Coordinates of C-alpha atoms in Angstrom, one line a residue:
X2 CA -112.9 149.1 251.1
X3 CA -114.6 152.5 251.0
X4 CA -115.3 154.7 248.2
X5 CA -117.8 156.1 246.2
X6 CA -120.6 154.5 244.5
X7 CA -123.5 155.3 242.1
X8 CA -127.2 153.8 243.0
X9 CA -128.6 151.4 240.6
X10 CA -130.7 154.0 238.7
X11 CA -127.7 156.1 237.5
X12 CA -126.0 152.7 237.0
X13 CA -128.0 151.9 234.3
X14 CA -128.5 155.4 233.1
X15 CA -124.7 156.1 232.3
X16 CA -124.8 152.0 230.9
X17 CA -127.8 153.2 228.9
X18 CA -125.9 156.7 227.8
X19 CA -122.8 154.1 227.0
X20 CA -124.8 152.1 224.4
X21 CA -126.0 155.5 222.4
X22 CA -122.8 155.3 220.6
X23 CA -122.8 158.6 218.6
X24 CA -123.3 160.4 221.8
X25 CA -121.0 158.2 223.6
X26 CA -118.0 158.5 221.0
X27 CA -118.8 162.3 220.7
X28 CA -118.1 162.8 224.5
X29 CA -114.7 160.8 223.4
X30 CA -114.0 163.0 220.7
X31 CA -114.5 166.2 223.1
X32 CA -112.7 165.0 226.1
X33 CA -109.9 164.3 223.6
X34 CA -110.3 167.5 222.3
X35 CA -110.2 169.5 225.4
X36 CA -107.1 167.5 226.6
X37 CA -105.4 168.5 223.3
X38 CA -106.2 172.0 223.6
X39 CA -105.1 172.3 227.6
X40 CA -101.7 171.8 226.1
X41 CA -101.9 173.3 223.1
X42 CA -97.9 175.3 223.3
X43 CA -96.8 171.6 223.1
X44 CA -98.3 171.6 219.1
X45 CA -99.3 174.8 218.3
X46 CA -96.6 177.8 219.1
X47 CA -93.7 180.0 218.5
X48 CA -92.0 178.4 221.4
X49 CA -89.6 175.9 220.8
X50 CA -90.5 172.5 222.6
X51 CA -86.5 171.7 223.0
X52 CA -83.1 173.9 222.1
X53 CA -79.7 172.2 222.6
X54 CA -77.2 175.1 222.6
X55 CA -73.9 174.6 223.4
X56 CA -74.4 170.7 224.9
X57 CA -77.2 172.2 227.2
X58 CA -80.5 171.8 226.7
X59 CA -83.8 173.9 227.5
X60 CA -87.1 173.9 227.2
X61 CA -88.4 177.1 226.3
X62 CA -92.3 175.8 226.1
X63 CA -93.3 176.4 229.3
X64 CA -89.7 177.5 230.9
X65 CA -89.2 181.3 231.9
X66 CA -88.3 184.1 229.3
X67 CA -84.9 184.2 227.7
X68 CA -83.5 187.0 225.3
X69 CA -82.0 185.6 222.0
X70 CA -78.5 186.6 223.5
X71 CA -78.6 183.3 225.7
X72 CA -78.8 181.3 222.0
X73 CA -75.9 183.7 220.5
X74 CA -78.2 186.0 218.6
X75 CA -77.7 190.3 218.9
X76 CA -81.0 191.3 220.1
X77 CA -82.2 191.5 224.1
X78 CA -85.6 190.5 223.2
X79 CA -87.2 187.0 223.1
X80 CA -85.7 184.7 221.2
X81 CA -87.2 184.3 217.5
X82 CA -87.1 180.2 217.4
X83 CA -87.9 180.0 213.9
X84 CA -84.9 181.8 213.0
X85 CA -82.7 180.1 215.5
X86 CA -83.2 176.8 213.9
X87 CA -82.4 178.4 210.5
X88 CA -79.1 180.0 212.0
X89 CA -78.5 176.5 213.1
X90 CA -79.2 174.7 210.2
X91 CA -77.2 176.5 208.4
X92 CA -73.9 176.0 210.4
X93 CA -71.7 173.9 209.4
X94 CA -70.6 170.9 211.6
X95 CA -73.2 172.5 214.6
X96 CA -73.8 170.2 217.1
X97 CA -76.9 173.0 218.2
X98 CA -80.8 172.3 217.2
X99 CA -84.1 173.5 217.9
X100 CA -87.2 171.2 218.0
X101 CA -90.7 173.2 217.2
X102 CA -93.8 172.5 217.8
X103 CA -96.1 171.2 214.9
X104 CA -97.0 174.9 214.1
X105 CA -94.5 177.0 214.9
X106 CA -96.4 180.3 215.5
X107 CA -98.4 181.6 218.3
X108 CA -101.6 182.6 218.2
X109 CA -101.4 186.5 218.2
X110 CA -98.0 186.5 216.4
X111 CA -97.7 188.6 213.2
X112 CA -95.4 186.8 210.5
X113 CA -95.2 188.2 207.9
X114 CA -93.5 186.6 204.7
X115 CA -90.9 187.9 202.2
X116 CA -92.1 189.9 199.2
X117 CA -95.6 189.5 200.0
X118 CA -98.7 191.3 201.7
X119 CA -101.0 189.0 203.9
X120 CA -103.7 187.7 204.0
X121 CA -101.3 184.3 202.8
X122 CA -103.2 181.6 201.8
X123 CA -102.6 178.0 203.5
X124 CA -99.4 176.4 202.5
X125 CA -97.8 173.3 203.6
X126 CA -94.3 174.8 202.9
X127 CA -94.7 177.5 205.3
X128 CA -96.8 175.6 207.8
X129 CA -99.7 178.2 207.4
X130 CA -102.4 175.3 207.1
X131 CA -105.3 177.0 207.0
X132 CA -103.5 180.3 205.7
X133 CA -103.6 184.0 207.7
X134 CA -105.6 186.9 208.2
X135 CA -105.1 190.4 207.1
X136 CA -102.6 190.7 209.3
X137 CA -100.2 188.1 209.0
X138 CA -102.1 186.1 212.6
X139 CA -102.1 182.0 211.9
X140 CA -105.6 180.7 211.8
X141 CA -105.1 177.2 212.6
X142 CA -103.3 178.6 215.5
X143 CA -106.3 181.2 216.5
X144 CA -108.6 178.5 216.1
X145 CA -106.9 176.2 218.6
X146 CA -106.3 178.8 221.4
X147 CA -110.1 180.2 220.8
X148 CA -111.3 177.2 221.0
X149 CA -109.7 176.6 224.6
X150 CA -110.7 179.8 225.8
X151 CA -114.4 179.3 224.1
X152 CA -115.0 176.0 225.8
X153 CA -113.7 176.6 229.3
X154 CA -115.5 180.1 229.2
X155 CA -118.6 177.9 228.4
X156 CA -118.5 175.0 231.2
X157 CA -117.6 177.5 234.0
X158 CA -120.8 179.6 232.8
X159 CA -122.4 176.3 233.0
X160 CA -120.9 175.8 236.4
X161 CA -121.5 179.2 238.0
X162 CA -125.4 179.0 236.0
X163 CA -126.4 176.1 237.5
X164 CA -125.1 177.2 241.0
X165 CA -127.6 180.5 241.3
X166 CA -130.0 178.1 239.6
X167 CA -130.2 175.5 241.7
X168 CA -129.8 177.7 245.0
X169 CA -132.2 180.3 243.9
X170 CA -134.9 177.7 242.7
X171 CA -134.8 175.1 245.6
X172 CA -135.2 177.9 248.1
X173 CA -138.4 178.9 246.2
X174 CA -139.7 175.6 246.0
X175 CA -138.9 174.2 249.5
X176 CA -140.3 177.2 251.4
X177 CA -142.8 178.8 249.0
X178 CA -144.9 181.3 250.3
X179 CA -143.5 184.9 250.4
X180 CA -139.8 183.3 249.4
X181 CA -141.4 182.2 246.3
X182 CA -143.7 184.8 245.5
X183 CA -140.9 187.6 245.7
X184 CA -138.5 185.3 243.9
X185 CA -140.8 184.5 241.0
X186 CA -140.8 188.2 240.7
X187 CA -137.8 189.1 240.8
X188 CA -137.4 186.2 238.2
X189 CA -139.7 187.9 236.1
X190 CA -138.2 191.7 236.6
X191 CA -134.7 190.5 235.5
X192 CA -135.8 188.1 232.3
X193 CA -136.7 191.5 230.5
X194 CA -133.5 193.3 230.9
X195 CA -131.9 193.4 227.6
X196 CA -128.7 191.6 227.6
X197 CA -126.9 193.1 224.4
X198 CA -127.7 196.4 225.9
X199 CA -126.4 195.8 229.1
X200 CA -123.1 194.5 227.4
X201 CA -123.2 197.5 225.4
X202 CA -123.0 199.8 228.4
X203 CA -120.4 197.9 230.3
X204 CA -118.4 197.7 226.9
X205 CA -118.6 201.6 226.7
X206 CA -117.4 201.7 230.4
X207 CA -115.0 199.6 230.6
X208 CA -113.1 197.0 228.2
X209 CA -115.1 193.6 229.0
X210 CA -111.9 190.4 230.3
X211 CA -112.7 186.9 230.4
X212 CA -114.2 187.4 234.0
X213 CA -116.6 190.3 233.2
X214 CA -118.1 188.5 230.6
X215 CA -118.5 185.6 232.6
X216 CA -120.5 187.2 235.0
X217 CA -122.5 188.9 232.8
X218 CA -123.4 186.3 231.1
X219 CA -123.9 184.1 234.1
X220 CA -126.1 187.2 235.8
X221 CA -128.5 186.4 232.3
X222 CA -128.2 182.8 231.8
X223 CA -129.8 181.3 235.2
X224 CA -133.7 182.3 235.1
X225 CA -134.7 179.7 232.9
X226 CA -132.9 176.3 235.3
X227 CA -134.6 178.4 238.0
X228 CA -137.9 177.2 237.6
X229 CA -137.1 173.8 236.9
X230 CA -135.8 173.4 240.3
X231 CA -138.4 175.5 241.6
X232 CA -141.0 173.0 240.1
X233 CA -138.9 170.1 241.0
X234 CA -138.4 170.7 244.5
X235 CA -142.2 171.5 244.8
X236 CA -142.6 168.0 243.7
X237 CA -140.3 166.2 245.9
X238 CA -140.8 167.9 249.0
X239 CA -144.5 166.5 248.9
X240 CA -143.0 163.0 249.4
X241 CA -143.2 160.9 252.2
X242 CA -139.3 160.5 252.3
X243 CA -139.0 164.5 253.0
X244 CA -141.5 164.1 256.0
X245 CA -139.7 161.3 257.4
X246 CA -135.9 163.0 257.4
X247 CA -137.6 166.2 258.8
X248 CA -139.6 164.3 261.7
X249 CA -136.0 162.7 262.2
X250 CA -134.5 166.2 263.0
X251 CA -132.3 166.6 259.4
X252 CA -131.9 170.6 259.2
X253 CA -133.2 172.4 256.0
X254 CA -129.7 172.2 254.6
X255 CA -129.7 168.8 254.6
X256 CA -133.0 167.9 253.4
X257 CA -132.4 170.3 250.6
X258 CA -129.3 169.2 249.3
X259 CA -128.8 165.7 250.8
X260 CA -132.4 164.2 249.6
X261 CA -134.4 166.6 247.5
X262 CA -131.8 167.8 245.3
X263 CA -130.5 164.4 243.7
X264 CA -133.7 163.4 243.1
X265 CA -134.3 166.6 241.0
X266 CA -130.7 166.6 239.2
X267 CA -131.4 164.1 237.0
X268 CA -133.5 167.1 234.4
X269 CA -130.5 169.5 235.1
X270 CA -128.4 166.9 233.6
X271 CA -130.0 167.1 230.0
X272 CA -129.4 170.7 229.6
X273 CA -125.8 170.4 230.5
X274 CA -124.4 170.2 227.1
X275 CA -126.7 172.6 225.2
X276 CA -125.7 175.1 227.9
X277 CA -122.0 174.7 226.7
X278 CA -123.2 175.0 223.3
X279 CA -125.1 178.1 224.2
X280 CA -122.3 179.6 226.1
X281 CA -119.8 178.9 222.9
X282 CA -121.6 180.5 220.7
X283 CA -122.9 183.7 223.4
X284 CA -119.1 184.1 223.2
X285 CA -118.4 184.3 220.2
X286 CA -121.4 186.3 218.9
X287 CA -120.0 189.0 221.2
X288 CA -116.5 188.7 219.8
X289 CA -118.1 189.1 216.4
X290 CA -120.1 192.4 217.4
X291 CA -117.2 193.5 219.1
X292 CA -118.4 193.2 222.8
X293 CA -116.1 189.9 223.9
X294 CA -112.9 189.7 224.7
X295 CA -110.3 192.5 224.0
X296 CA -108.9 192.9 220.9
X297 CA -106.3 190.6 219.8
X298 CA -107.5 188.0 221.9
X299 CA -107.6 184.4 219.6
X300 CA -111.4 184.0 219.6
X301 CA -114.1 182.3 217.3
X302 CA -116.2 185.3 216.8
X303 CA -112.8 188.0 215.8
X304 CA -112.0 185.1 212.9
X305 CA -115.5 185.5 211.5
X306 CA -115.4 188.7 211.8
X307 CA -112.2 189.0 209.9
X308 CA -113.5 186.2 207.9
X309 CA -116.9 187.9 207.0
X310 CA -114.6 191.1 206.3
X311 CA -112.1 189.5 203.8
X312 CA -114.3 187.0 202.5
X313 CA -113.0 187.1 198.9
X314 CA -109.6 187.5 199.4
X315 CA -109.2 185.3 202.0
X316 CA -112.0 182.6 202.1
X317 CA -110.3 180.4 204.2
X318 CA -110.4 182.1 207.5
X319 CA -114.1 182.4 207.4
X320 CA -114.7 178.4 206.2
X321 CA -112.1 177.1 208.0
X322 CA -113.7 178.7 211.6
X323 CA -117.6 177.8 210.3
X324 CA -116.4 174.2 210.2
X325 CA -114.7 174.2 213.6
X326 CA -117.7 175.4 214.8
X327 CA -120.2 173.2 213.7
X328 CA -117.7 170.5 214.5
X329 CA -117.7 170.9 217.8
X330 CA -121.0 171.8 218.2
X331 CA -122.1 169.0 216.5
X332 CA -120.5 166.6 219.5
X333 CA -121.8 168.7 221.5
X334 CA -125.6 168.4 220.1
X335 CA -125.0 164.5 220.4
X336 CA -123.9 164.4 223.5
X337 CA -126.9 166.3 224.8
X338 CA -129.2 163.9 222.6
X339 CA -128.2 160.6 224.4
X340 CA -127.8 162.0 228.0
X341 CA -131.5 162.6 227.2
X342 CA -132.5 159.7 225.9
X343 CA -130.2 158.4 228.4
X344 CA -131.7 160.1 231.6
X345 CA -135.7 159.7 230.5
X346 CA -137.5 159.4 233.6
X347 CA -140.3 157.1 231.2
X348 CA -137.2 154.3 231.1
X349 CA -135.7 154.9 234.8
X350 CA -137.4 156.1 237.7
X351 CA -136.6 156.1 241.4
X352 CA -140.6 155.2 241.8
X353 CA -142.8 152.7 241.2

């Protein structure tokens, strides 16, 4: 039976990465977490997961739009669940019921209470766990959709990083020469352009998405995994095992990527997790300056900024985001510890 297979060294490296067992149980905890926040509407929205209305049943979650008239209400506009399950618990005899999700508000919602002026404080009773902001937005449900939109920002920074890096630098270090003295330049010309300025600019231009940010940030974030492959690939194509696939007729392509470039992965690998880390919190320092993600957007860096705004009147926002984030930075940081204990090239090594 065919199908894939991982040599011996890796074998034991991911063995040896299993027996670190606080970096082990923090890639758990983050898997878990990242599962949980992919579907997030299913605990965390002002959807309803389930309406029975007149012996049908929907599921407004994930199903298309409808108007509070299809639930017997008198406005056009999307239904207000929350008060469709009061209008049915309070009929007498109703066979009609609405099932919410855990936290029935959505992340850039405004509910606002009776006879009182937000920021509210966290209350069980009106399922504001970890209270509002200043206006009326749940933080427990900002802090789950920011933290989706955080960590996938960060591993596809990490994804499209390490693809200029690792193209950029093994073309430098296989050919060398003029390829590598004009790229080390070039390296060299585009460290020293200011980032926050460049954001700036662009931010004065043009409102900055999810996208543009991502390739900014990727456009900044590569130089540095550059010259480890450079270096790396230097190394390796000085081995006898290069000489023999080229004087067997293997094109460049192939020697680069097929044989050089898993032998040179295994340094790439260690920096994987503090580049999520790095991208989580690039994010979010540009929500806090104001330079992220347009306004309104659920996002780490707006709650500290409203946080850090309304820090007396409304603590909560501001610890209850500090915590999330050294939470999950902190699996992070452990998880980057015992892949590199894990992938020491002192313990396992392709060479004797």
């Amino acid at each position: 039976m065919l199908g894939f297979e991982f040599n011996p060294i890796t074998k034991k490296r991911i063995q040896r990465f299993k027996e670190i067992r606080r970096g082990y149980y923090s890639l758990i905890g983050l898997v878990i977490l990242i599962g949980l926040s992919i579907f997030a509407e299913l605990f965390v929205s002002n959807r309803a997961l389930m309406v029975k209305y007149d012996g049908k049943i929907t599921f407004p979650t994930y199903g298309r739009f409808r108007p509070g008239t299809a639930y017997g209400m008198d406005y056009p506009y999307e239904a207000n669940y929350r008060e469709l399950k009061a209008k049915f618990a309070a009929e007498k005899d109703s066979k009609n019921w609405v099932m919410m999700p855990l936290v029935p508000y959505g992340p850039e919602e405004e509910s606002y209470l009776d006879d009182s002026y937000p920021p509210y404080p966290p209350s069980v009773s009106s399922k504001h766990f970890l209270g509002t902001d200043k206006i009326a937005r749940d933080v427990l449900a900002r802090l789950v959709y920011g933290f989706r939109i955080a960590i996938f920002f960060a591993l596809m920074l990490m994804v499209v990083t390490y693809l200029l890096a690792i193209v950029i630098g093994c073309l430098m270090g296989y050919f060398g020469g003029y390829v590598d003295l004009i790229g080390q330049r070039v390296v060299e010309i585009w460290s020293v352009i200011p980032f926050l300025y460049v954001v700036i600019i662009i931010a004065a231009i043009i409102q900055p998405g999810f996208w543009t940010l991502l390739l900014i940030m990727a456009a900044f974030s590569w130089m540095g995994m550059t010259y480890y492959m450079r270096t790396g690939t230097y190394k390796e194509k000085a081995r006898d095992y290069t000489a023999a696939a080229r004087v067997l007729g293997a094109g460049t392509p192939r020697i680069i990527f097929r044989h050089i470039l898993p032998n040179t992965l295994s340094t790439l690998v260690t920096f994987i997790p503090f580049t999520v880390a790095a991208g989580i919190t690039g994010l979010t320092a540009l929500d806090f300056l104001g330079f992220g993600l347009p306004s309104g957007t659920p996002s780490w860096g707006d709650l500290l900024k409203s946080g850090n705004e309304n820090i007396r009147e409304a603590p909560w926002i501001i610890f209850s985001t500090v915590f999330a984030m050294v939470f999950v930075l902190t699996l992070v940081t452990f998880v980057g510890e015992a892949i590199r204990e894990a992938f020491d090239p002192k313990k396992f090594t392709t060479y004797r």
